[in-house]
Coordinates of C-alpha atoms in Angstrom, one line a residue:
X808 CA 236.2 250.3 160.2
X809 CA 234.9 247.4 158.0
X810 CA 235.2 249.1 154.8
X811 CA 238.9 249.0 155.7
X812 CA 238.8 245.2 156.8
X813 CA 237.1 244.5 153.4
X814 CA 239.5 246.2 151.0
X815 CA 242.4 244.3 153.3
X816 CA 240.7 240.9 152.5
X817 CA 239.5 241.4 149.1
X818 CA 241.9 244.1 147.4
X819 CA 241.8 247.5 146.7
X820 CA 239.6 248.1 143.4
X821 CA 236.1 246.5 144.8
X822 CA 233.2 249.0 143.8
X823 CA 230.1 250.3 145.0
X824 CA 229.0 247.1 146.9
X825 CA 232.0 248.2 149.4
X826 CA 231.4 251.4 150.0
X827 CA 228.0 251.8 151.1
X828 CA 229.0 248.8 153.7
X829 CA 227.0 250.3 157.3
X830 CA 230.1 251.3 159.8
X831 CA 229.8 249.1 162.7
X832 CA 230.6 250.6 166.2
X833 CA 231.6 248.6 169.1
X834 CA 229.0 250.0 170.9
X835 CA 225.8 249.9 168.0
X836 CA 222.9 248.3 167.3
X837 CA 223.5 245.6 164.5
X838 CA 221.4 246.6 161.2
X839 CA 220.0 244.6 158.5
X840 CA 222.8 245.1 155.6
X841 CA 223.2 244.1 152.7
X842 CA 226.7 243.3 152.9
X843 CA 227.9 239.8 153.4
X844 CA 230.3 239.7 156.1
X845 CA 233.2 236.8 155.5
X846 CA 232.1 234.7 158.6
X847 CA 229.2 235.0 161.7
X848 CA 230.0 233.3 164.8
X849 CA 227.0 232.1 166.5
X850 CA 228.1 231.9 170.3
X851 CA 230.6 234.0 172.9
X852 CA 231.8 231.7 175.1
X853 CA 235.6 230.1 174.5
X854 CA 235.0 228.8 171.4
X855 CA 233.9 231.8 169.7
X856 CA 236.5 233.9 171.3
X857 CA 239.1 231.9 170.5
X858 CA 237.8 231.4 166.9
X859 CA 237.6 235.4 166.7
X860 CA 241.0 235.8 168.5
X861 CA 242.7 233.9 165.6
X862 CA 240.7 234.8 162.9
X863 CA 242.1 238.4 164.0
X864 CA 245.0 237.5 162.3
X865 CA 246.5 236.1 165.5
X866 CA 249.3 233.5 164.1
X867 CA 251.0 230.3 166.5
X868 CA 254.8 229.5 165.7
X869 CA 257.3 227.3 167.2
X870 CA 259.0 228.8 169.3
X871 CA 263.0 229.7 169.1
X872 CA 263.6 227.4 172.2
X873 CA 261.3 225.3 172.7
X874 CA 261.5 221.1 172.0
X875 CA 258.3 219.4 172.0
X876 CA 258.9 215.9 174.8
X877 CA 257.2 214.3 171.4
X878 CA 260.3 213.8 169.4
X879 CA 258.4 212.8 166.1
X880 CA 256.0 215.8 166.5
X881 CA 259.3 218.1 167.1
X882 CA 260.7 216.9 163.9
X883 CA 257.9 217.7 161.9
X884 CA 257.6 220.8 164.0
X885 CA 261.5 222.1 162.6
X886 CA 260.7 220.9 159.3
X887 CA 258.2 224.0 158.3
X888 CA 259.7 226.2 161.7
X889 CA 259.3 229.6 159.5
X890 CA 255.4 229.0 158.9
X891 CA 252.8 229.2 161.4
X892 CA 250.6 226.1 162.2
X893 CA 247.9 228.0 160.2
X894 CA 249.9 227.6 157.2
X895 CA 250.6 224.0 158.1
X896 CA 249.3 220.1 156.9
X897 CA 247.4 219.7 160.0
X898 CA 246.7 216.1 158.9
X899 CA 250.2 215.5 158.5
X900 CA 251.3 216.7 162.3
X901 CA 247.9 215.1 164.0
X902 CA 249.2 212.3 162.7
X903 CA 249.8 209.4 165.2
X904 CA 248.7 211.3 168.3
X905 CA 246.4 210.2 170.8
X906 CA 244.4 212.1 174.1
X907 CA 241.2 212.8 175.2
X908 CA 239.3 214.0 172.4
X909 CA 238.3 212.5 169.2
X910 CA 239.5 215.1 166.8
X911 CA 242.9 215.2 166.0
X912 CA 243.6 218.4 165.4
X913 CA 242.0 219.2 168.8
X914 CA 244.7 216.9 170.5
X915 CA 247.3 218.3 168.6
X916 CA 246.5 221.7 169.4
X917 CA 246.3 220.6 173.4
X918 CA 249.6 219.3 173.2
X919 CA 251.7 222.1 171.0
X920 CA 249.6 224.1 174.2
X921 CA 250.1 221.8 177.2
X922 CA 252.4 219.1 176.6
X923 CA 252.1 215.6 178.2
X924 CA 249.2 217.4 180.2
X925 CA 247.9 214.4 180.3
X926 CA 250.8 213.0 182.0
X927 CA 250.6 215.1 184.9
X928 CA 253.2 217.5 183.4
X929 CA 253.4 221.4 183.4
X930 CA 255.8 221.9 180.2
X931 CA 255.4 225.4 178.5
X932 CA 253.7 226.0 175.3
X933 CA 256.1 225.3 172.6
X934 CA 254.3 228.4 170.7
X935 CA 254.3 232.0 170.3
X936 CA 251.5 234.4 168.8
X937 CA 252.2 237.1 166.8
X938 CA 249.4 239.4 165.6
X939 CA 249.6 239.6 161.3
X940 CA 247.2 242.0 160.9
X941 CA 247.0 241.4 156.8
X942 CA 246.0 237.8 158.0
X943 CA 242.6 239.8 159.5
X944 CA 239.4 237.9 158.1
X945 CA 236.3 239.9 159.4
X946 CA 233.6 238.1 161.1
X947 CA 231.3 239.2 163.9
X948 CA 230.6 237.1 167.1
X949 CA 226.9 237.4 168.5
X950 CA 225.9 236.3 171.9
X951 CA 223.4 236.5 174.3
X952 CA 225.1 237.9 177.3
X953 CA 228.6 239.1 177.8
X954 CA 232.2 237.0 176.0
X955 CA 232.6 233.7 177.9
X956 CA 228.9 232.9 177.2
X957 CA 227.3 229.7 179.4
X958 CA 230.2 230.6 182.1
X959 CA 228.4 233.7 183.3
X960 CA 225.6 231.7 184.9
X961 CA 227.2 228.5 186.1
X962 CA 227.0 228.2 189.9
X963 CA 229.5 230.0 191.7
X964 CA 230.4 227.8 194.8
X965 CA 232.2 224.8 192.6
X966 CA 235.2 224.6 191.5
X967 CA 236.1 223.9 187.5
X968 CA 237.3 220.2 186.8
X969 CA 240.1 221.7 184.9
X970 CA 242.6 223.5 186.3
X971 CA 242.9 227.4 185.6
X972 CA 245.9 226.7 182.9
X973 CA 243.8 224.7 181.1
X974 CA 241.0 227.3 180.8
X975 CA 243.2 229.9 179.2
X976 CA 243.0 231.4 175.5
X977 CA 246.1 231.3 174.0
X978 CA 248.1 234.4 174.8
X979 CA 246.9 235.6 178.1
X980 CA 248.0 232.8 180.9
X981 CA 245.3 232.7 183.5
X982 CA 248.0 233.1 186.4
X983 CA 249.2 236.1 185.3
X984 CA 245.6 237.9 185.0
X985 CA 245.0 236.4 188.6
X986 CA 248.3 238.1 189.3
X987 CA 247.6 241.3 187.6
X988 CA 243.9 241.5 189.6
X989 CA 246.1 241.1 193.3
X990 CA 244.2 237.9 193.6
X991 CA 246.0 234.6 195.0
X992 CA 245.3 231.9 193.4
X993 CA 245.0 228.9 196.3
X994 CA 244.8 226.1 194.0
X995 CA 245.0 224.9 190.4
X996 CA 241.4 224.7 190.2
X997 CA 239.3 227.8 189.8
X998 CA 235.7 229.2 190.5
X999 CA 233.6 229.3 187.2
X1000 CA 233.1 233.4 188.2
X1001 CA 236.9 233.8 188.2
X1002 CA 237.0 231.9 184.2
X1003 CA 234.0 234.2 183.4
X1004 CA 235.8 237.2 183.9
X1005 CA 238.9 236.1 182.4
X1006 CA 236.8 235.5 179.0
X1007 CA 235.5 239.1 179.5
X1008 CA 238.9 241.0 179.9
X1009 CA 240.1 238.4 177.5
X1010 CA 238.2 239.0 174.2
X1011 CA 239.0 243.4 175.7
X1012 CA 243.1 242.9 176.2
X1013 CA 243.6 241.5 172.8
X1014 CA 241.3 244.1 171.6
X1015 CA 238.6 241.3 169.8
X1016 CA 235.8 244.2 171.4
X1017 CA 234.9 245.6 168.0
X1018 CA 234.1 242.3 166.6
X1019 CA 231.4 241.0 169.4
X1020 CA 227.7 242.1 169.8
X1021 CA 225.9 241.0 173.1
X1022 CA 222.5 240.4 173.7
X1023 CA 221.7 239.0 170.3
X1024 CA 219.6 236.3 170.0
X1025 CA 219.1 234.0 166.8
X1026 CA 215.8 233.1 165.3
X1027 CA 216.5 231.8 162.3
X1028 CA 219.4 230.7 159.7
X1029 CA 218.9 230.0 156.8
X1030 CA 220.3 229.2 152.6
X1031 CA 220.2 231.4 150.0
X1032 CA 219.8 230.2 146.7
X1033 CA 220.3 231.6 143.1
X1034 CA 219.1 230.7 139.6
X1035 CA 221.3 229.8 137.4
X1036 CA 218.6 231.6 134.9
X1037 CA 218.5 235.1 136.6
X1038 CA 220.0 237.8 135.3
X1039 CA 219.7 239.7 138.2
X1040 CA 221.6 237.6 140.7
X1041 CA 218.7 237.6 143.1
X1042 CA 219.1 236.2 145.9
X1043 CA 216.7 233.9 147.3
X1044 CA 215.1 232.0 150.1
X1045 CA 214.0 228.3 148.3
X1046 CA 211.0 226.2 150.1
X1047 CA 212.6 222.6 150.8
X1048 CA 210.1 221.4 148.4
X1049 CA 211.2 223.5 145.6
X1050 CA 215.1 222.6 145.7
X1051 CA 214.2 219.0 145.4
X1052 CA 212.4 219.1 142.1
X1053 CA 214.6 221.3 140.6
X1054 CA 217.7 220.9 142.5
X1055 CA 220.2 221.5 139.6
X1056 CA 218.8 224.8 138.6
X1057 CA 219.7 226.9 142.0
X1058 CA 222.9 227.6 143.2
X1059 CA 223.9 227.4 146.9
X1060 CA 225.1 231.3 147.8
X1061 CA 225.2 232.7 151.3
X1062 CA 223.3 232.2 154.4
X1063 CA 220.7 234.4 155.9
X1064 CA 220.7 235.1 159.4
X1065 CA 217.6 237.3 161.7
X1066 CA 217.1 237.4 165.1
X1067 CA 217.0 240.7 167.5
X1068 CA 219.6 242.2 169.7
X1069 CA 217.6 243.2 173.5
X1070 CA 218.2 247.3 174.2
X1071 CA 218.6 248.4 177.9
X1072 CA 214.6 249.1 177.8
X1073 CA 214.0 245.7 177.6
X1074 CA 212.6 246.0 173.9
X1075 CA 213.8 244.0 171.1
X1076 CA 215.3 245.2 167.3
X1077 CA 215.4 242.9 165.0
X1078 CA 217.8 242.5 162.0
X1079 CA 219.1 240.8 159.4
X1080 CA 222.6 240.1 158.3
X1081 CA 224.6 238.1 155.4
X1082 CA 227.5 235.8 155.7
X1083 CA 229.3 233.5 153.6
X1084 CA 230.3 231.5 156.3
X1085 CA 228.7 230.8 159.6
X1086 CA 230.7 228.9 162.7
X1087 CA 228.2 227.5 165.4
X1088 CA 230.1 227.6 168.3
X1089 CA 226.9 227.8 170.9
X1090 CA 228.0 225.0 173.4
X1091 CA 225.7 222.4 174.7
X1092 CA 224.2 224.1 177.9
X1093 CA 221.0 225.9 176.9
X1094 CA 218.4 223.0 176.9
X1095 CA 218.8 220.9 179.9
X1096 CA 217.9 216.9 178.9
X1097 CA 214.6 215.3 180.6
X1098 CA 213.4 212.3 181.9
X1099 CA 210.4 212.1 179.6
X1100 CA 208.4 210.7 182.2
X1101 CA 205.0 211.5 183.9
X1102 CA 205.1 214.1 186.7
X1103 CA 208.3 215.6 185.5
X1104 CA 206.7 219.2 185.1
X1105 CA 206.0 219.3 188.7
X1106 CA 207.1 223.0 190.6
X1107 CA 208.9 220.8 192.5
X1108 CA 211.4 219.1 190.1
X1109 CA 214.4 221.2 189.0
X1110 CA 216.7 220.4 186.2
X1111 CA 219.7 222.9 186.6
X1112 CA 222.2 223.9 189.8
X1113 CA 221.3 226.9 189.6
X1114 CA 217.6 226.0 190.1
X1115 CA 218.7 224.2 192.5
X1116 CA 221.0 226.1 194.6
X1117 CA 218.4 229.4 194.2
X1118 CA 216.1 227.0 196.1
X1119 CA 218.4 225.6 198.7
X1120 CA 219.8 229.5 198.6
X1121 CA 216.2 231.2 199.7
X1122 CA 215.8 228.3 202.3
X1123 CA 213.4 226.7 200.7
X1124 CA 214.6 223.0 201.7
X1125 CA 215.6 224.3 205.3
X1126 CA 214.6 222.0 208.0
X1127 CA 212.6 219.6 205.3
X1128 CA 212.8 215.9 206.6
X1129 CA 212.3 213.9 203.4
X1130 CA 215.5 213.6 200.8
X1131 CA 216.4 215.5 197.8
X1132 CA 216.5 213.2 195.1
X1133 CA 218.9 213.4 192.3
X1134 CA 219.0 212.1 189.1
X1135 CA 222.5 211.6 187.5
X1136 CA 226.4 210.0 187.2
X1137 CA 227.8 213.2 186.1
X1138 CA 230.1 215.5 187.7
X1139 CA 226.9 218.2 187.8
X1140 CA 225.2 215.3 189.8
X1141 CA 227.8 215.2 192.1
X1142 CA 228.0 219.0 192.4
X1143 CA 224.3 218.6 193.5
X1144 CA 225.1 215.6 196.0
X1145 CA 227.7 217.7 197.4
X1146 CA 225.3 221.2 197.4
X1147 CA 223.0 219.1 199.4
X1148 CA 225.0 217.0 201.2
X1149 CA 227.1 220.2 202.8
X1150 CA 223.5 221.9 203.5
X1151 CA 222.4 219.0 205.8
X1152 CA 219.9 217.8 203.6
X1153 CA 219.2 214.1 202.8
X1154 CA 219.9 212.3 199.5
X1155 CA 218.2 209.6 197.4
X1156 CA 221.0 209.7 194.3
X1157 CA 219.5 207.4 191.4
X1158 CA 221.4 206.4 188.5
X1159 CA 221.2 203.8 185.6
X1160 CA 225.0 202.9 185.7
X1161 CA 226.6 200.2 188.3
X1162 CA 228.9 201.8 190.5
X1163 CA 231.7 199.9 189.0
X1164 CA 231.3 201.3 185.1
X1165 CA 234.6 201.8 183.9
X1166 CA 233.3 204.7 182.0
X1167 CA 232.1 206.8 184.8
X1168 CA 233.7 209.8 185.0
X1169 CA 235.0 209.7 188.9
X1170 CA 237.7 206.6 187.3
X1171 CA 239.0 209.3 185.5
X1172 CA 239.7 211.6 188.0
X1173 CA 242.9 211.2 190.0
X1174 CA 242.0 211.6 193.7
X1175 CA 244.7 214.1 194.9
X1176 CA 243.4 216.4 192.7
X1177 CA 239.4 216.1 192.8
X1178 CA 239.1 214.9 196.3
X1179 CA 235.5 216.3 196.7
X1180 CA 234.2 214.1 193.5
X1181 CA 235.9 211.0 195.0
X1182 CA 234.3 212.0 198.0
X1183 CA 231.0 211.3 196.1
X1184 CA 231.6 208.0 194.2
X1185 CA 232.9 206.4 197.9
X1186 CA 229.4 207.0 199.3
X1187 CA 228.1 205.6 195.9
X1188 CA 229.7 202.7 196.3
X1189 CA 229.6 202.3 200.1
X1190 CA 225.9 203.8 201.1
X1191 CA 223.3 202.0 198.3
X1192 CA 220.3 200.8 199.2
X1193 CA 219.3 197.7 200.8
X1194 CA 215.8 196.6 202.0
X1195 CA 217.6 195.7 205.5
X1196 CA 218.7 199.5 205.8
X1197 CA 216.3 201.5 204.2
X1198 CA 217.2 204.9 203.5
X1199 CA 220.3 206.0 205.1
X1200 CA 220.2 209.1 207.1
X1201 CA 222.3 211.7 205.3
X1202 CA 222.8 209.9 201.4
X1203 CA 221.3 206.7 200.0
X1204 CA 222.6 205.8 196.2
X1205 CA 220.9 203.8 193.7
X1206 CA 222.7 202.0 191.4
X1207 CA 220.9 200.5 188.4
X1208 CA 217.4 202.2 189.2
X1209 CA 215.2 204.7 187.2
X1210 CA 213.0 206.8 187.7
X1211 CA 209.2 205.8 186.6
X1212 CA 206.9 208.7 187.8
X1213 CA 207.0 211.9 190.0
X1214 CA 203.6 212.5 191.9
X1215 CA 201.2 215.5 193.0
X1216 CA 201.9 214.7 195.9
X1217 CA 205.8 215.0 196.2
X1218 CA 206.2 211.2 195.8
X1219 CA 208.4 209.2 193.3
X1220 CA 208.0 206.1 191.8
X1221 CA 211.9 204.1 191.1
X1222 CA 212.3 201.2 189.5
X1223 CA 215.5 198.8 189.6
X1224 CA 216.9 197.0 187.3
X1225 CA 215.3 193.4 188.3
X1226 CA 211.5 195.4 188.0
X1227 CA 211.3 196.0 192.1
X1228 CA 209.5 199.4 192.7
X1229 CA 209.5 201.6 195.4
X1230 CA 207.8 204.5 196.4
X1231 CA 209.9 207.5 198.3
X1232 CA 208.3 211.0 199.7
X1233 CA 210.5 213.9 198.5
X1234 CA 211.0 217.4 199.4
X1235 CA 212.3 218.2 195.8
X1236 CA 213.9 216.6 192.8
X1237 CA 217.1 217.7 190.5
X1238 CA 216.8 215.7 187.2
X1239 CA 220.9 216.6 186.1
X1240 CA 221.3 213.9 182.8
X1241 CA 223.2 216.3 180.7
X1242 CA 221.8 218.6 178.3
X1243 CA 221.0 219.6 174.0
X1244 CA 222.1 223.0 172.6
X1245 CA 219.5 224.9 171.3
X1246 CA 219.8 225.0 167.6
X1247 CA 216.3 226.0 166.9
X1248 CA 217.3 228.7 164.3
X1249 CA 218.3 225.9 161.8
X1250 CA 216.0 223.9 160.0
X1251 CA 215.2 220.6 161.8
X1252 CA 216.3 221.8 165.1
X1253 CA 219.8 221.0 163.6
X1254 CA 219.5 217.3 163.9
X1255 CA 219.8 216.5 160.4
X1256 CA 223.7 217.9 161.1
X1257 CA 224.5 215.5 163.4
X1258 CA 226.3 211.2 162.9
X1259 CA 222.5 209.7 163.8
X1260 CA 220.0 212.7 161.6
X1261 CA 216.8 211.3 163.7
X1262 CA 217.9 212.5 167.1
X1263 CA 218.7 216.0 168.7
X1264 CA 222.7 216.9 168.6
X1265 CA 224.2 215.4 172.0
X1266 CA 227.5 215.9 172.4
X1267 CA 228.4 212.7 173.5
X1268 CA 225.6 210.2 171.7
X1269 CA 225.4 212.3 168.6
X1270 CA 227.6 215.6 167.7
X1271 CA 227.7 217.4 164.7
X1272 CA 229.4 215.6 162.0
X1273 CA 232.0 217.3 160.8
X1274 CA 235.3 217.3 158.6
X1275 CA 237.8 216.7 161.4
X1276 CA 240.4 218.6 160.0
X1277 CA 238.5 221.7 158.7
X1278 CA 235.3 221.2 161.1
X1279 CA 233.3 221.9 158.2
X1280 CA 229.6 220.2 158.5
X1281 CA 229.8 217.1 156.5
X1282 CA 226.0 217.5 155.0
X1283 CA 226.5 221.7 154.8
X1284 CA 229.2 223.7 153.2
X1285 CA 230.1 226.7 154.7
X1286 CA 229.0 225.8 158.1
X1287 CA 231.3 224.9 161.0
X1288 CA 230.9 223.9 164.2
X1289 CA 233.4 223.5 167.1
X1290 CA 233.1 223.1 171.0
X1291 CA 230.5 220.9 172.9
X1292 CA 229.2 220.5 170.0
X1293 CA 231.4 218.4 168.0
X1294 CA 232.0 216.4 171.3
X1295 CA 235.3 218.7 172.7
X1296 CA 233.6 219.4 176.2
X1297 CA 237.0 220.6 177.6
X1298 CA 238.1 224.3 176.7
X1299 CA 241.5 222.4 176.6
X1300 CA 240.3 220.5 173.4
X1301 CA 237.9 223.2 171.7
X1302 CA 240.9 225.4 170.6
X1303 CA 241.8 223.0 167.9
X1304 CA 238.2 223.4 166.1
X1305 CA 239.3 227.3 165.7
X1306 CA 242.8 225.9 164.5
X1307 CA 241.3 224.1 161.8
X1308 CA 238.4 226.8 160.9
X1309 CA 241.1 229.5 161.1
X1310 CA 243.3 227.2 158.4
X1311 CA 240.0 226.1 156.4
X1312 CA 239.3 229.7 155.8
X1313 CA 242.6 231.2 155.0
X1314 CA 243.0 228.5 152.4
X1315 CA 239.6 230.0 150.6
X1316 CA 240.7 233.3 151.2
X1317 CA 244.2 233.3 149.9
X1318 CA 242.2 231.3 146.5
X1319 CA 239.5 233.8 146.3
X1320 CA 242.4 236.3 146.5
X1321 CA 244.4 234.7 143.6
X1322 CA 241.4 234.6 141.7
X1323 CA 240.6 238.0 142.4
X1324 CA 244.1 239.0 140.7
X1325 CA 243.5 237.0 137.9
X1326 CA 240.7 238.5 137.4
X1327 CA 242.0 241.9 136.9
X1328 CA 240.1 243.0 139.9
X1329 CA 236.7 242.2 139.3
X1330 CA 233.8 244.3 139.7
X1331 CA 232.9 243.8 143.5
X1332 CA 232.0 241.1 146.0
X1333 CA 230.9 238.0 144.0

């Protein structure tokens, strides 16, 4: 299969390096080969589908009928009509947009997708796909679990903030695969169980299978190097040390990447595999952010929902007579509040923010449609503490207060913003601040990738810097990174950051190509 794929993307007259490439199964171990394989994506959830869908030669073109509401963008649009927007200046037709994203060819990709979304429209996509299979770049996409990644264990009894439209890969509308499954769809918004197996059939139905491996897990990735003095074109793994006394006699070549895939016995094979390019596209979910504070290790203080809602599952916080407190302004806060709230259990809710923030997310959320979340920030506002009332009997919010300490003994120290403490008995704690990824495979834990190179990648306070047109890493070439991790939370927004990888990529491959010619063919893969 990928000895095929290679003479497609490099030519016809390769050599020996080709041929002995491993055949790759859907359904096989991965092997340590020495083959470099065009591109690795790191990560299964929408990002790397996506990324894998279009780097399957999947192309987006106007369509015949359709006129973008934009009229600027629809004039650009009909200027290049017979290329895709692969083959497009995507500088040129982000140009002058705005949404809710920070990378531009993320917005424009939402709004070719969903125009005026934002606007509370439901316009068609003014594109359609058409499969160009001599556009195929081969990559593989490792995971831990099954396509659609962190969505597989998000808890099942809230609804998405999106709506389902919004959730959708391009080329499969969510409403007709809840059609085709004889399932009604009650609202616009979905449970995360229903977007999880959408992913699954997803990356199956465009037939993506043969280029994803589950239950792989990365341990390390890491730069070749070559000397510009060896013969033998060795090459190697350089200490840190090394490269910076003698920087200018190594040559950067392709990246190194080991870890183990899990077998159904539970045991682990490790391998090893090549790539010249490597997309991280692992979201922000695995490494839930703490307090930092004393006491935070207690049994009794979770720092996930589904931690949570196991505990309140099992009955654990049944009958208990002291509050639940949670920490958090976030929507995942609010799930909590309302996981709680609906189980007749009482709340302490603690956050640093006043209730009247304009950046809190609830004054972003129109009411009709997020009723529940509204639901939330009214008792915020209306039920805070006050030394006359004490704690309320159902909910009790704390504006502008922190948590100092948790205690053996189930108790919590909370401070406010003046210096008053006060000292509450608890039945359990959910800490729900946000979260890191979990990029210990690169050197640094990442960091050194991201706008501030002191601190762990955030996707709000510090994602991955990046080229926003290519989402190439600004301090490593031949690394991308899209998603969470370049600050597009919304699967809306993280289909650009395959847009511009897809284009970045093609560009290379269509020079390597022309080189190649030039060449008279070459001798194998350089």
């Amino acid at each position: 299969m990928y000895v095929t794929i290679y003479l497609q993307y490099f030519g016809d007259n390769l050599g020996r390096k080709v041929k002995a490439m491993p055949l790759v199964e859907e359904t096989s171990l991965l092997e340590d080969s020495s083959v470099t394989f065009p591109v690795v994506i790191i990560g299964n959830g929408p990002s790397g589908i996506c990324l894998s869908y279009m780097l399957s030669g999947y192309r987006p073109y106007l369509s015949s009928e359709a006129i973008h509401p934009n009229t600027v963008l629809h004039s650009k649009l009909e200027e290049a009509r017979h290329l895709s927007i692969v083959d497009q200046d995507l500088e040129y037709l982000s140009e002058g947009l705005e949404g809710r994203s920070s990378n531009p060819v993320a917005v424009l990709f939402d709004t070719l997708l969903h125009p005026d979304a934002d606007f509370g429209y439901d316009y068609p996509s003014v594109l359609h796909w058409k499969l160009e299979q001599h556009h195929y770049i081969p990559h593989l996409v490792l995971g831990k679990g099954p396509p659609g990644g962190a969505w597989h264990n998000m808890e099942g009894s809230m609804l998405t903030i999106s709506f389902g439209s919004w959730m959708e890969l391009p080329g499969l509308k969510f409403k007709d695969w809840v059609s085709s499954k004889r399932r009604n769809l009650k609202g616009d918004r979905v449970m995360p169980e229903e977007i999880a197996r959408y992913y699954k059939h997803y990356v199956k139905v465009m037939g993506l299978q043969k280029n994803f491996r589950e239950n792989t897990y990365i341990t390390s990735i890491s730069r070749l190097y070559r000397d510009q003095d060896d013969d033998n074109n060795q090459d190697r793994d350089i200490s840190t040390k090394h490269l910076q006394i003698e920087k200018s006699n190594f040559i950067k070549r392709n990246w190194e990447i080991r870890g183990y895939q899990r077998i159904a016995d539970g045991s682990h094979v490790p391998f090893c595999l090549f790539a010249e390019n490597v997309a991280l596209a692992t979201g922000t979910l695995d490494s839930p952010a703490h307090l930092e504070i004393e006491g935070e290790d207690f049994p009794f203080v979770f720092h996930s929902m589904p931690e949570f809602g196991a505990a309140i599952n099992k009955g654990k916080l049944r009958g208990k007579v002291d509050p639940v407190l949670i920490v958090g302004s976030g929507l995942t806060a609010a799930d909590a509040v309302l996981c709680a709230y609906n189980s007749n259990i009482p709340v302490i809710h603690v956050f640093r923010r006043r209730v009247t923030d304009p950046s809190l997310i609830f004054k972003q959320l129109p009411k009709k449609l997020y009723p529940e979340y509204h639901k939330v920030y009214h008792m915020m506002c209306t039920q805070s503490y006050s030394v006359d009332s004490n704690l309320l009997s159902d909910y009790t919010s704390f504006p502008e207060h922190h948590v100092l300490s948790f205690k053996s003994d189930m108790k919590c120290v909370l401070q406010s913003v003046s210096g008053l403490k006060k000292i509450f008995k608890l039945s359990a704690a959910v800490v729900l601040i946000g979260s890191h990824p979990n990029l210990s495979f690169l050197k640094d834990q990442g960091c050194y990738l991201g706008h501030k190179s002191s601190q762990p990648i955030t996707c709000k306070g510090n994602p991955v810097e990046i080229d926003t047109y290519t989402y190439e890493c600004i301090k490593e070439a031949n690394l991308f990174a899209l998603g969470p991790l370049v600050g597009d939370n919304f699967v809306r927004f993280l289909k650009g950051g395959a847009l511009g990888v897809t284009r970045c990529l093609a560009t290379r491959q269509k020079k390597k190509q022309h080189l190649f010619v030039e060449r008279g063919g070459g001798d194998g893969i350089a």
